[in-house]
Coordinates of C-alpha atoms in Angstrom, one line a residue:
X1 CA -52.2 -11.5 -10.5
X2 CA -55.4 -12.2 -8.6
X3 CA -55.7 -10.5 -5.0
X4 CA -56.5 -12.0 -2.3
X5 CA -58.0 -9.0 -0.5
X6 CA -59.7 -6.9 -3.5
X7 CA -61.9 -4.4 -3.0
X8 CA -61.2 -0.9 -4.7
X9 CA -63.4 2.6 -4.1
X10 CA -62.2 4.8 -6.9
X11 CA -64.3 8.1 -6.2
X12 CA -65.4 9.9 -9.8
X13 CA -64.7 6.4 -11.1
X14 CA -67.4 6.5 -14.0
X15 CA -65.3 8.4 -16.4
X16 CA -62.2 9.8 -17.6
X17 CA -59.2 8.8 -15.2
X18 CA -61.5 7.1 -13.1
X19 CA -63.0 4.7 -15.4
X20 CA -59.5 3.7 -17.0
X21 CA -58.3 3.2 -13.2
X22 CA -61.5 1.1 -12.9
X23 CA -61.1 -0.9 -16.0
X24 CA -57.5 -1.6 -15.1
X25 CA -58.3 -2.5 -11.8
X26 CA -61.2 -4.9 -12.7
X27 CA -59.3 -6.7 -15.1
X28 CA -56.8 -7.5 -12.0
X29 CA -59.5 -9.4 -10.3
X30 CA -60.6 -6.1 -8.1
X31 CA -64.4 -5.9 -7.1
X32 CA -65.3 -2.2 -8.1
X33 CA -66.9 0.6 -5.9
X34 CA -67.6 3.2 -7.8
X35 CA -68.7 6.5 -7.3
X36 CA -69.8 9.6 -9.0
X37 CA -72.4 12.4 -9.1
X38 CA -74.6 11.1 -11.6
X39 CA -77.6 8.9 -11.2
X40 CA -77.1 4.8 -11.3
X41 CA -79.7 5.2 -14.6
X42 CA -77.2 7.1 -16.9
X43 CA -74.4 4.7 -16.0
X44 CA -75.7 1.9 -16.7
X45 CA -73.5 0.9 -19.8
X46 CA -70.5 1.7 -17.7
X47 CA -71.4 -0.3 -15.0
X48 CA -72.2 -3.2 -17.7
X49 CA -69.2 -2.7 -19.5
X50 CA -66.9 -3.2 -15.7
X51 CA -69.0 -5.5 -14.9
X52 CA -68.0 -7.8 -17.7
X53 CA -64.4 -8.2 -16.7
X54 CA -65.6 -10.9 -14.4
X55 CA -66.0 -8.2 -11.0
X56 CA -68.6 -7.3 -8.7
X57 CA -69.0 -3.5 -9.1
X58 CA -71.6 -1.4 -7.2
X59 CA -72.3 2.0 -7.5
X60 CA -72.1 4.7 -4.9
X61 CA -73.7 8.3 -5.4
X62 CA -72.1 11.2 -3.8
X63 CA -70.3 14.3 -3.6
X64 CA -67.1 13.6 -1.6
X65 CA -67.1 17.1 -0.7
X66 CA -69.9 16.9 1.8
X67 CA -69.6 14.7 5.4
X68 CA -72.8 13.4 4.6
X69 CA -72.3 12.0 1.1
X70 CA -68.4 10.4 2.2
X71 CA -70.4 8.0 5.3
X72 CA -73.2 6.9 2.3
X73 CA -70.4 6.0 -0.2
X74 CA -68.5 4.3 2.2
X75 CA -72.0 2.7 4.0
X76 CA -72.8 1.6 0.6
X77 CA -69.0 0.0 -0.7
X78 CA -69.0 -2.0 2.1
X79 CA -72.0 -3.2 2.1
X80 CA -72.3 -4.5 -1.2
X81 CA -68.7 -6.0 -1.3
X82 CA -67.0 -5.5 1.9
X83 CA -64.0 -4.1 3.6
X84 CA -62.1 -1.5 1.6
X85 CA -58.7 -2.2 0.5
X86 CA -57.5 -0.2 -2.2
X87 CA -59.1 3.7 -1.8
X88 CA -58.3 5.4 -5.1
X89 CA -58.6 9.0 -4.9
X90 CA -59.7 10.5 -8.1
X91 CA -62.8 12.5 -8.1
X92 CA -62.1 16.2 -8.9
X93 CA -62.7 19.6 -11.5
X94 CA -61.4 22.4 -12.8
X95 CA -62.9 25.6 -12.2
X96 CA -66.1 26.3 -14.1
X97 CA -64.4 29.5 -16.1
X98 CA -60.5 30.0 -16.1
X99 CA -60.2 33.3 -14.5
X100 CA -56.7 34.8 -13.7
X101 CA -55.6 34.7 -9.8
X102 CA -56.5 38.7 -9.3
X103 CA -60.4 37.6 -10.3
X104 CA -60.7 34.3 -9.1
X105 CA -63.9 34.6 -7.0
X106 CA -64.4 32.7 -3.3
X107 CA -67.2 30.4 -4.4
X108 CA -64.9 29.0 -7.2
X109 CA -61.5 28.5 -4.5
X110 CA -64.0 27.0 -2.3
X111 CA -65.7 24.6 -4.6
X112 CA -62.7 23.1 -6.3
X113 CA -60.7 23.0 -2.6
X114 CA -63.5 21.4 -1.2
X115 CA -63.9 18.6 -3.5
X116 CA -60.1 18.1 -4.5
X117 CA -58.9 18.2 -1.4
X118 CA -60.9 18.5 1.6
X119 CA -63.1 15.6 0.2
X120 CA -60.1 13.6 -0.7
X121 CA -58.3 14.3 3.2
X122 CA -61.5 13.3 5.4
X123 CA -62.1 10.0 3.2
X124 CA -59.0 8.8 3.3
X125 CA -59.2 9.6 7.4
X126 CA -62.4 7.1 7.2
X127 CA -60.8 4.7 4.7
X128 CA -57.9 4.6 7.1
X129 CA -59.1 4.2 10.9
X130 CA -61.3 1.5 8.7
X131 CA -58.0 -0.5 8.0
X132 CA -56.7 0.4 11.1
X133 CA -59.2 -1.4 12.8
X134 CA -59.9 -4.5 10.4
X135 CA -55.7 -4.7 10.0
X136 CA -56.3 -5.1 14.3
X137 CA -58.5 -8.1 13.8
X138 CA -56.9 -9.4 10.5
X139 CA -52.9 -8.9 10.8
X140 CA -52.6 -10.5 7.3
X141 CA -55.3 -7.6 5.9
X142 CA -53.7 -5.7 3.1
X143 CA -54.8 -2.2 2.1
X144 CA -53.4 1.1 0.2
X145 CA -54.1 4.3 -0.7
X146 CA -53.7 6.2 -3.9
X147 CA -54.0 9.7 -4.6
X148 CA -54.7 10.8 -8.0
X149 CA -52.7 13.9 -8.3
X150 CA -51.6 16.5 -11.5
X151 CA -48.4 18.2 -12.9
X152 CA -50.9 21.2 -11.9
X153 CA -48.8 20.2 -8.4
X154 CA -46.0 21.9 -9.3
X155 CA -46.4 23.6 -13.2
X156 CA -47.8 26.9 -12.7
X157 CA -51.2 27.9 -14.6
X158 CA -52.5 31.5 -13.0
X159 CA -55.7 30.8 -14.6
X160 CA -56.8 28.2 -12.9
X161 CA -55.0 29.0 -9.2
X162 CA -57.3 27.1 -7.2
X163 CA -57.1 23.9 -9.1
X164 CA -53.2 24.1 -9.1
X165 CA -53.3 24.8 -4.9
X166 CA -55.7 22.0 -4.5
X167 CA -53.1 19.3 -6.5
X168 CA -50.6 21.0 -4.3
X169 CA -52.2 20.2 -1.4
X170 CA -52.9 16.4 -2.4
X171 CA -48.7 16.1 -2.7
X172 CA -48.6 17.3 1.4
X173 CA -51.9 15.5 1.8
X174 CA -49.8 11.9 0.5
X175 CA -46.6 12.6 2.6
X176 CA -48.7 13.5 5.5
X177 CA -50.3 9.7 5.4
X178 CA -47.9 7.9 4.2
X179 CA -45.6 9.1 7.1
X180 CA -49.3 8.3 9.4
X181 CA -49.8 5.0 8.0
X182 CA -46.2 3.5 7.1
X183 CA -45.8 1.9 10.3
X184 CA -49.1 0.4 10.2
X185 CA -48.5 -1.3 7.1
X186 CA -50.8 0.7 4.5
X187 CA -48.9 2.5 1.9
X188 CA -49.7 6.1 0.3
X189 CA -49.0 6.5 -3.4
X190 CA -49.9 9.7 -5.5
X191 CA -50.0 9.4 -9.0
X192 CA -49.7 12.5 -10.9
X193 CA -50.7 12.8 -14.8
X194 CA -49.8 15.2 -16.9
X195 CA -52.1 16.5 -20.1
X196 CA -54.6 13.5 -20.3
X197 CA -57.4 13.2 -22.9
X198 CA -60.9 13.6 -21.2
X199 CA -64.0 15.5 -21.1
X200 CA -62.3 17.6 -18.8
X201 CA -59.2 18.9 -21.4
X202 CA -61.3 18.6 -24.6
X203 CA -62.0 22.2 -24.3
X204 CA -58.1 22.8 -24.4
X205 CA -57.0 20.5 -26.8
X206 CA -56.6 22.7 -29.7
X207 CA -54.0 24.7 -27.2
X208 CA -52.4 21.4 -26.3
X209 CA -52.3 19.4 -29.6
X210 CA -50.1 23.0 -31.2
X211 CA -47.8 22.7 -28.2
X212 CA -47.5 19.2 -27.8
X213 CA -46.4 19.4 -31.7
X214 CA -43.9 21.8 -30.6
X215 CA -42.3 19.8 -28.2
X216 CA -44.0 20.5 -25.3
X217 CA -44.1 16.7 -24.4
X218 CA -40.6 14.3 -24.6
X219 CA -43.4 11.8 -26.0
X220 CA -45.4 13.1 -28.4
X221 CA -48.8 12.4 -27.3
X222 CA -51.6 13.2 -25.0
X223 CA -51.8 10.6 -22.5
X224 CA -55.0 8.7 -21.8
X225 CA -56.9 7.0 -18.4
X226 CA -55.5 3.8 -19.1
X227 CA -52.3 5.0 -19.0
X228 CA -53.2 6.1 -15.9
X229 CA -55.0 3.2 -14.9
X230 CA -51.7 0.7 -15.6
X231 CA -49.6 2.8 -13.0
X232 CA -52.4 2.6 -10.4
X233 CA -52.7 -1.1 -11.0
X234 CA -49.0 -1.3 -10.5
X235 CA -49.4 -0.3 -7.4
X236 CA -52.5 -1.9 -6.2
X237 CA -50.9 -5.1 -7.4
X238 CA -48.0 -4.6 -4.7
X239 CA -45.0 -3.7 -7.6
X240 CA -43.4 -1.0 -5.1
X241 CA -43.6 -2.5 -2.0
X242 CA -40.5 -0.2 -0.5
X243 CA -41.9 3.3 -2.2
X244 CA -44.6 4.5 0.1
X245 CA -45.4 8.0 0.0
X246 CA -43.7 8.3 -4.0
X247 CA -45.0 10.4 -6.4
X248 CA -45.4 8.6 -10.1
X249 CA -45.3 11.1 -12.8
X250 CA -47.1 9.6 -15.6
X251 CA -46.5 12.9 -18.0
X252 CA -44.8 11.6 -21.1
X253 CA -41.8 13.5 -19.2
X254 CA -43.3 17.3 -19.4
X255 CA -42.3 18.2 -16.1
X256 CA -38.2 17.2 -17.0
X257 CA -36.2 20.3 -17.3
X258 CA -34.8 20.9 -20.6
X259 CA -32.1 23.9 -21.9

């Protein structure tokens, strides 16, 4: 299905989740803002490689963390390819080390809060008094947004406290808009992945491959972005048009309860 309104800003969308969400958007017909931290330079096979599913993608370098960096991105997305439909919220880390809750320092709380959540909540403010206002002058203006969430919402890992609080937060943070926005007409998703092979887990995949062996997962595999990416694109495509403000686990059922 081709959109008629199809512009997607999927922030940390020139790798792991975020480039499967991109490549499954862009071969839906969705024009491609994407951002990241990197320079334009080192993407430039990425940016090729999207660019050859038959979309316009631009590139928009920022840290969503700071106020600054969120009006350039979104300056930038719209000028290159216009209003925003579709903001897919993505971009995050893990703590630089893994340090237990009684010696998790301030500076590492504060950096993964502020770019996995505080980042995440002001955008989608923008993003959203954005299609407020072009949804006033366009009635028939369509737009969403999507939260890229983790089973770290809810599936305890002391370790890595402040990555698991942020992901919590992101579940309020989608309730909190979706219950905002659902009269307006925008609907809030979060999509929330379980173990997913990237750069970000290859440090932990021995761990993972062991216990996914054991049984750790109902289906016996590590998921990948484009599994990821095929939910989002569900979504973006209008598939649950009475679901705003679900969650979709997309964890090869690790979170169901088991005896």
């Amino acid at each position: 299905m081709k959109n008629k309104y199809n512009v997607a800003l999927i922030t940390g969308g020139s790798r792991g989740i975020g480039l499967g969400i991109a490549k499954a958007l862009g071969k839906e017909g969705i024009h491609l803002a994407i951002n990241g931290m990197r320079e334009e330079a080192a993407l430039e096979g990425v940016l090729l490689e999207l660019r050859a599913l038959g979309v316009k993608v631009c590139y928009c370098q920022g840290n969503v963390a700071s106020s600054e960096d969120r009006t350039r991105i979104l300056e930038k997305a719209q000028q290159d390819l216009g209003p925003i439909n579709f903001l897919i919220n993505n971009a995050g880390v893990a703590p630089k080390k893994r340090l237990d809750i009684l010696e998790t320092t301030e500076e590492s709380y504060e950096r993964v809060m502020d770019i996995n959540l505080k980042g995440p909540f002001f955008l989608s403010q923008a993003v959203a008094n954005q299609m407020l206002m072009k949804k006033a002058l366009e009635p028939s203006f369509e737009g969403a947004i999507i939260n890229i969430g983790s089973i770290s919402a809810t599936v305890a890992s002391y370790n890595r406290g402040e990555y698991c609080i942020s992901k919590t937060g992101m579940g309020m943070m989608t309730t909190l808009f979706a219950a905002r926005l659902g009269k307006e007409g925008i609907p809030v998703y979060e999509v929330r992945p379980g173990l997913t092979l990237t750069d970000m887990t290859t440090v932990v995949k021995e761990k993972y491959d062991q216990l996914i062996d054991e049984g750790l997962t109902l289906q016996p595999r590590w998921g990948y972005p484009e599994d990821i990416g095929k939910a989002v694109a569900a979504l973006v495509r209008g598939d649950f048009p009475y679901s705003t403000g679900q969650v979709i686990m997309v964890d090869g059922g690790l979170t169901i309860p088991r005896l």
